CSV table of C-alpha atoms in Angstrom, one decimal:
chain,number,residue,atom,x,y,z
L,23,UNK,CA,38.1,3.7,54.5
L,24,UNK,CA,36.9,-0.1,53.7
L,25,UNK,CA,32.9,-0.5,53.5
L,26,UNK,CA,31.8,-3.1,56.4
L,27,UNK,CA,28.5,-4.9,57.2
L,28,UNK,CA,26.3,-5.5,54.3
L,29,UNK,CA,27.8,-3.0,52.1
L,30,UNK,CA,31.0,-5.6,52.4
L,31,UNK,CA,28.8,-8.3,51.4
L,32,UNK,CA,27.8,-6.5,47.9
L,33,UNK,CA,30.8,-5.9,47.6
L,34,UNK,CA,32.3,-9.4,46.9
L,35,UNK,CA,28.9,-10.2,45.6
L,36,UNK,CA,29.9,-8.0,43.0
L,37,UNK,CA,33.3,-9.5,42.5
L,38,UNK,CA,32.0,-12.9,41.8
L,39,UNK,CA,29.5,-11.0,39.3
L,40,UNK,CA,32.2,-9.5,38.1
L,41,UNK,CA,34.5,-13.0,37.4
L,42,UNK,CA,31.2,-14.7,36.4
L,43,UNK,CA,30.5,-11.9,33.9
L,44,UNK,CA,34.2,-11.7,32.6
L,45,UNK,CA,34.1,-16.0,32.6
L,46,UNK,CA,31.1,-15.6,30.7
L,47,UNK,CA,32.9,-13.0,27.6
L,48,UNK,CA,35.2,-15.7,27.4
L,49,UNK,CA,32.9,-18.4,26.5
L,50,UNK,CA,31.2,-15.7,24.3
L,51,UNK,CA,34.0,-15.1,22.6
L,52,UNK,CA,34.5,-18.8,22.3
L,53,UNK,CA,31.3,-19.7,21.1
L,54,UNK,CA,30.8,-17.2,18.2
L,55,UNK,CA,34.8,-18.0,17.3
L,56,UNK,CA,33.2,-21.6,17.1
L,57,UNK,CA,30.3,-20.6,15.2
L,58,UNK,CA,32.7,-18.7,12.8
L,59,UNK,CA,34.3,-21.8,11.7
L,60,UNK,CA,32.0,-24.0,12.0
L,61,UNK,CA,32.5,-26.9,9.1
L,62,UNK,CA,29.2,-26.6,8.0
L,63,UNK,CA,28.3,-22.5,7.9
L,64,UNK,CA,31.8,-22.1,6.6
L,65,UNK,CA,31.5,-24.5,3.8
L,66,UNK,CA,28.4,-22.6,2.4
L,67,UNK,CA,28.8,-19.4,3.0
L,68,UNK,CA,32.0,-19.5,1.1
L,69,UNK,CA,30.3,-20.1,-2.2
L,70,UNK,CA,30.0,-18.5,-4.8
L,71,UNK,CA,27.7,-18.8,-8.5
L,72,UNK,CA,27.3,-16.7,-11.0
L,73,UNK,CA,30.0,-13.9,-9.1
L,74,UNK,CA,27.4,-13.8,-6.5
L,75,UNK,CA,29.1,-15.0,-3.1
L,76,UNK,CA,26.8,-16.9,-0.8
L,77,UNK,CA,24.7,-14.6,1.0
L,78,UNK,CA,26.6,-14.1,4.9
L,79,UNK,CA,24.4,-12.2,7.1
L,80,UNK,CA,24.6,-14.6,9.4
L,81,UNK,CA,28.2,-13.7,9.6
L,82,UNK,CA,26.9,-10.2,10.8
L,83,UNK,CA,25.9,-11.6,14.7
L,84,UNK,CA,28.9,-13.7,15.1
L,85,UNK,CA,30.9,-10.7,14.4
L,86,UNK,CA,28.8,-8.5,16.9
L,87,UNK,CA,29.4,-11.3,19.4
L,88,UNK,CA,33.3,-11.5,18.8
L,89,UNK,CA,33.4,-8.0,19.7
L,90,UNK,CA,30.8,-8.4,22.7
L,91,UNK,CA,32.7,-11.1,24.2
L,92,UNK,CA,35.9,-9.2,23.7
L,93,UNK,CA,34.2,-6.1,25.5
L,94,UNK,CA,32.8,-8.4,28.2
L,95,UNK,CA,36.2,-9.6,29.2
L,96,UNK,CA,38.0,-5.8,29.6
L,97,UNK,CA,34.7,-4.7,31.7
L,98,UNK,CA,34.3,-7.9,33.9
L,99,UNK,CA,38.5,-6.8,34.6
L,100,UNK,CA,37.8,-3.2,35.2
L,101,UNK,CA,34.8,-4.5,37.8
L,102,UNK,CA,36.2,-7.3,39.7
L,103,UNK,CA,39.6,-4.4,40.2
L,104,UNK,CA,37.0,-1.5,40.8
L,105,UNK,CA,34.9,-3.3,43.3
L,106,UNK,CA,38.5,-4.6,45.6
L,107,UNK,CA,39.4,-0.8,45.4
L,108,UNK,CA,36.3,0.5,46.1
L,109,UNK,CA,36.6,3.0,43.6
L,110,UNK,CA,33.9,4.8,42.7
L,111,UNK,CA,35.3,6.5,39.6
L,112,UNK,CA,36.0,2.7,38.0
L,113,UNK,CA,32.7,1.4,39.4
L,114,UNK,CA,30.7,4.4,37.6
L,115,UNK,CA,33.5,4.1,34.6
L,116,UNK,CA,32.3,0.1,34.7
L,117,UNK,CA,28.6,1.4,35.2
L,118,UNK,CA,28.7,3.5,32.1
L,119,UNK,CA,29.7,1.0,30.0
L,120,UNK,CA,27.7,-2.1,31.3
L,121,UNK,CA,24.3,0.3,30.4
L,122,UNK,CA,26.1,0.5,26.9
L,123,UNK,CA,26.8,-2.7,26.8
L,124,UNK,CA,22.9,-3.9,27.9
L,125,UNK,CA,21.8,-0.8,25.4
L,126,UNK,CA,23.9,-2.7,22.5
L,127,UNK,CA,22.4,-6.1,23.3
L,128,UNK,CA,18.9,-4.9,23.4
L,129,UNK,CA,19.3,-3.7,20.0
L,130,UNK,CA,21.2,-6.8,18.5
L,131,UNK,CA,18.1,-9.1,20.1
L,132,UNK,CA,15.5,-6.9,18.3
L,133,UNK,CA,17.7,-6.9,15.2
L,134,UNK,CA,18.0,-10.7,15.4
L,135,UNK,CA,14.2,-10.9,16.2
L,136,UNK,CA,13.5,-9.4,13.0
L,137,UNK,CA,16.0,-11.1,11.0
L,138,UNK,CA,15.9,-14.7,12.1
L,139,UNK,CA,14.6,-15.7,9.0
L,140,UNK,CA,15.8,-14.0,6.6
L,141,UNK,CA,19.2,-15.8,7.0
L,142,UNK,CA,18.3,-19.3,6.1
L,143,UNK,CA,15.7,-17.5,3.5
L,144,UNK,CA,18.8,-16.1,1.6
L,145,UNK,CA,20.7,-19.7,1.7
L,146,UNK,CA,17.6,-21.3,0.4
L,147,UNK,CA,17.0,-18.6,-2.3
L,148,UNK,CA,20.8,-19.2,-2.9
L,149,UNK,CA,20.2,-22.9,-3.2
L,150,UNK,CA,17.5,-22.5,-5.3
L,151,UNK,CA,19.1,-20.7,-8.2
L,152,UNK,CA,21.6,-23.5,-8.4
L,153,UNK,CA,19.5,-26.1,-8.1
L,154,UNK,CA,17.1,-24.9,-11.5
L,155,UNK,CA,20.7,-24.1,-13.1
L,156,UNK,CA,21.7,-27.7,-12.5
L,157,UNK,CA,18.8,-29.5,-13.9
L,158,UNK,CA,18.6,-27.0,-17.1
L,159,UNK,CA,18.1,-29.1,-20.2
L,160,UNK,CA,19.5,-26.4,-22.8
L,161,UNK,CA,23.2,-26.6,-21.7
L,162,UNK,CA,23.5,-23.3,-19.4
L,163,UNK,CA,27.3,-22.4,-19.1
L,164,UNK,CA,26.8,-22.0,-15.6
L,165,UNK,CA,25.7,-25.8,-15.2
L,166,UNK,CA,28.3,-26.9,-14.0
L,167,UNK,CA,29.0,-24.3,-11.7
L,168,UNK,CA,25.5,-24.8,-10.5
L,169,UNK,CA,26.2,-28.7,-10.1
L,170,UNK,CA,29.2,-28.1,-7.8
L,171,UNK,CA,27.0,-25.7,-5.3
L,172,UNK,CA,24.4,-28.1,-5.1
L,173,UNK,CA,27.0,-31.2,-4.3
L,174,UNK,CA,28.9,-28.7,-1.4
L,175,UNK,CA,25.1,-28.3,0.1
L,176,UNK,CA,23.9,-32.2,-0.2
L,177,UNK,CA,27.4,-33.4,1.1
L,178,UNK,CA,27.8,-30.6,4.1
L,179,UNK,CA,24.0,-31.1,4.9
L,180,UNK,CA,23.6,-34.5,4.2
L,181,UNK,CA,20.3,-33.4,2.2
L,182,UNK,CA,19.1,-33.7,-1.6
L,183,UNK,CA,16.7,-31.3,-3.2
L,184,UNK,CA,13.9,-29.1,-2.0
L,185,UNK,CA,11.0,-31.3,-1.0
L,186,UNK,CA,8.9,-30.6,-4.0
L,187,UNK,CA,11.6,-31.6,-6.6
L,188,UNK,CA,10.7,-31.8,-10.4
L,189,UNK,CA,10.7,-34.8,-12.9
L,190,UNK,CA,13.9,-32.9,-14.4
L,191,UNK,CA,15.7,-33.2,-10.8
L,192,UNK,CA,14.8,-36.6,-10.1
L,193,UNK,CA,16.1,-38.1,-13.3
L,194,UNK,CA,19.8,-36.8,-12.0
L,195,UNK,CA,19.1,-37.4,-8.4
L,196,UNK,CA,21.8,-40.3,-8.2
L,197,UNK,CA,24.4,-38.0,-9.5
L,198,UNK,CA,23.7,-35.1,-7.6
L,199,UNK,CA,22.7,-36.5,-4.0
L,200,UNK,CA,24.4,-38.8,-1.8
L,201,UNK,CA,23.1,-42.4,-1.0
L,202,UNK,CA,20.3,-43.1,1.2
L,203,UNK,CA,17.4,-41.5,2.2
L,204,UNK,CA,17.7,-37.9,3.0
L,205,UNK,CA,15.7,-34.9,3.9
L,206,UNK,CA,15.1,-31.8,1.9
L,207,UNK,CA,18.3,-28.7,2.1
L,208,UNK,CA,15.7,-26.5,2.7
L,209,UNK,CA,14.5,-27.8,6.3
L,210,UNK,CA,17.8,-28.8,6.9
L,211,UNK,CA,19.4,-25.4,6.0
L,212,UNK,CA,16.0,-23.9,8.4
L,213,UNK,CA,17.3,-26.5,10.7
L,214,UNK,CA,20.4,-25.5,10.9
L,215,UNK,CA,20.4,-21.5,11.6
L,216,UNK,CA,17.6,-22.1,14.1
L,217,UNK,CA,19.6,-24.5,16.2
L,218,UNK,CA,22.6,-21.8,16.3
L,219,UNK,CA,20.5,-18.6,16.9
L,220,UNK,CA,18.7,-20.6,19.4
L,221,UNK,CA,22.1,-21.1,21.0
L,222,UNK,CA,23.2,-17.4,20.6
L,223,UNK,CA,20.0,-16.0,22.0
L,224,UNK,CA,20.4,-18.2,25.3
L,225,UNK,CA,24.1,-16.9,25.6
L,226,UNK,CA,22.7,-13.0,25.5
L,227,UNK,CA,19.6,-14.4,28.3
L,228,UNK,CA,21.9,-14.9,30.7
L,229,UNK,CA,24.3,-12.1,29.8
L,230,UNK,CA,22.1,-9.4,30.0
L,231,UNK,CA,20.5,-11.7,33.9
L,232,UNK,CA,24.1,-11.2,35.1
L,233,UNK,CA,24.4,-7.4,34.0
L,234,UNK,CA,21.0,-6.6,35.8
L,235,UNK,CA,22.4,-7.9,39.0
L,236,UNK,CA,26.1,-6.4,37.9
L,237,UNK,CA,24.5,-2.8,37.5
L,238,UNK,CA,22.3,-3.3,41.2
L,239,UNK,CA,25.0,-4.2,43.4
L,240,UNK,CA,27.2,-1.4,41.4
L,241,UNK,CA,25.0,1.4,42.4
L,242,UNK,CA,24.6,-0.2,45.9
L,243,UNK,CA,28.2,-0.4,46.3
L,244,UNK,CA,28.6,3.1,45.0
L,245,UNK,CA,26.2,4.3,47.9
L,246,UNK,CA,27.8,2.5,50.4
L,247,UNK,CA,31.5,3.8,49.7
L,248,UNK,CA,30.2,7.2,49.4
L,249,UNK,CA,28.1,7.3,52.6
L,250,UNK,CA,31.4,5.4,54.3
L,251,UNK,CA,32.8,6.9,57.0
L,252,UNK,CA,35.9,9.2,56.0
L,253,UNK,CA,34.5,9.7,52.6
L,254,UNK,CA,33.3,13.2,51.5
């Protein structure tokens, strides 16, 4: 038999919920598919110097996010049809897996807490050994390697050097750097992962908002259909 009163009311509530939530894995799995291939992340995490490839853990949350969003979107489904039904086994099926779901993104936010350094700290260590290849004065074989690293970073970034360059570096400055008067790769390359895990960390705020309310009204609803008249 159908839940009336306010158990009726939870129960669309949790619909919309439900389509927000499943809206929102979309745009999830939009963002981080943006963030992928993203001119400038792609362009320097594709390099590579001295058979070392440019160092990609970055890479690491987008993927987690590609499969979140993915997730999201099959869940939302199997709520917004679980709620109309008033099924308890999909609503405690859905239940099951938004804890795992929360449980996964509690761990990818500490994960991220702890690493949200370390990924423009690789890039910049990365930088760095190209940049005291390039300006080598003995004729390194790598040098010109080196060269072409440095060039993808100045023209992707629109930067030149590290802030603190040496004499060495600033005697092939015009060869090396775009015109005009730029900032340092190593702010801008700072600059640039903080501004995108700044955006990833507001898209998992109000994920995990909408799965605290999801996971409320799913019990509630639960209690409602089983204390329902008819229902035993």
């Amino acid at each position: 038999m159908a839940v009336a009163g306010c158990t009726k009311c939870i129960k669309y509530m949790l619909f919309f919920f439900n389509f927000i939530f499943w809206l929102a894995g979309g745009v999830i799995l939009g963002v981080a598919l943006w963030l992928r291939h993203d001119s400038k992340t792609s362009n320097l995490l594709i390099l590579q110097f001295e058979g070392q490839q440019a160092p990609s853990t970055f890479y690491i949350s987008v993927y987690i996010l590609i499969a979140v969003g993915a997730v999201m979107m099959l869940v939302g489904f199997l709520g917004c049809y679980g709620a109309i039904q008033e099924s308890q086994c999909l609503l405690g099926t859905f239940f099951f897996f938004l804890v795992i779901l929360f449980a996964c993104e509690v761990a990818a936010a500490i994960w991220g807490f702890m690493n949200r350094d370390t990924m423009s700290k690789e890039l910049i260590n990365f930088y760095d050994a190209a940049y005291i290849k390039a300006v080598d004065v003995t004729g390194s074989p790598s040098k010109d390697a080196a060269i072409g690293v440095l060039g993808a970073f100045h023209t992707t970034l629109n930067c030149c050097g590290k802030g603190d360059d040496t004499p060495l570096f600033m005697q092939v400055r015009s060869t090396l750097c775009p015109s005009g008067i730029l900032s340092s790769c190593h702010s801008e390359l700072v600059a640039l992962f903080s501004e995108k895990l700044h955006l990833i960390g507001l898209a998992a705020l109000v994920v995990a908002v909408i799965m605290i309310f999801e996971m409320i009204f799913t019990m509630v609803l639960c209690c409602g259909i089983r204390n329902s008249p008819g229902v035993y």
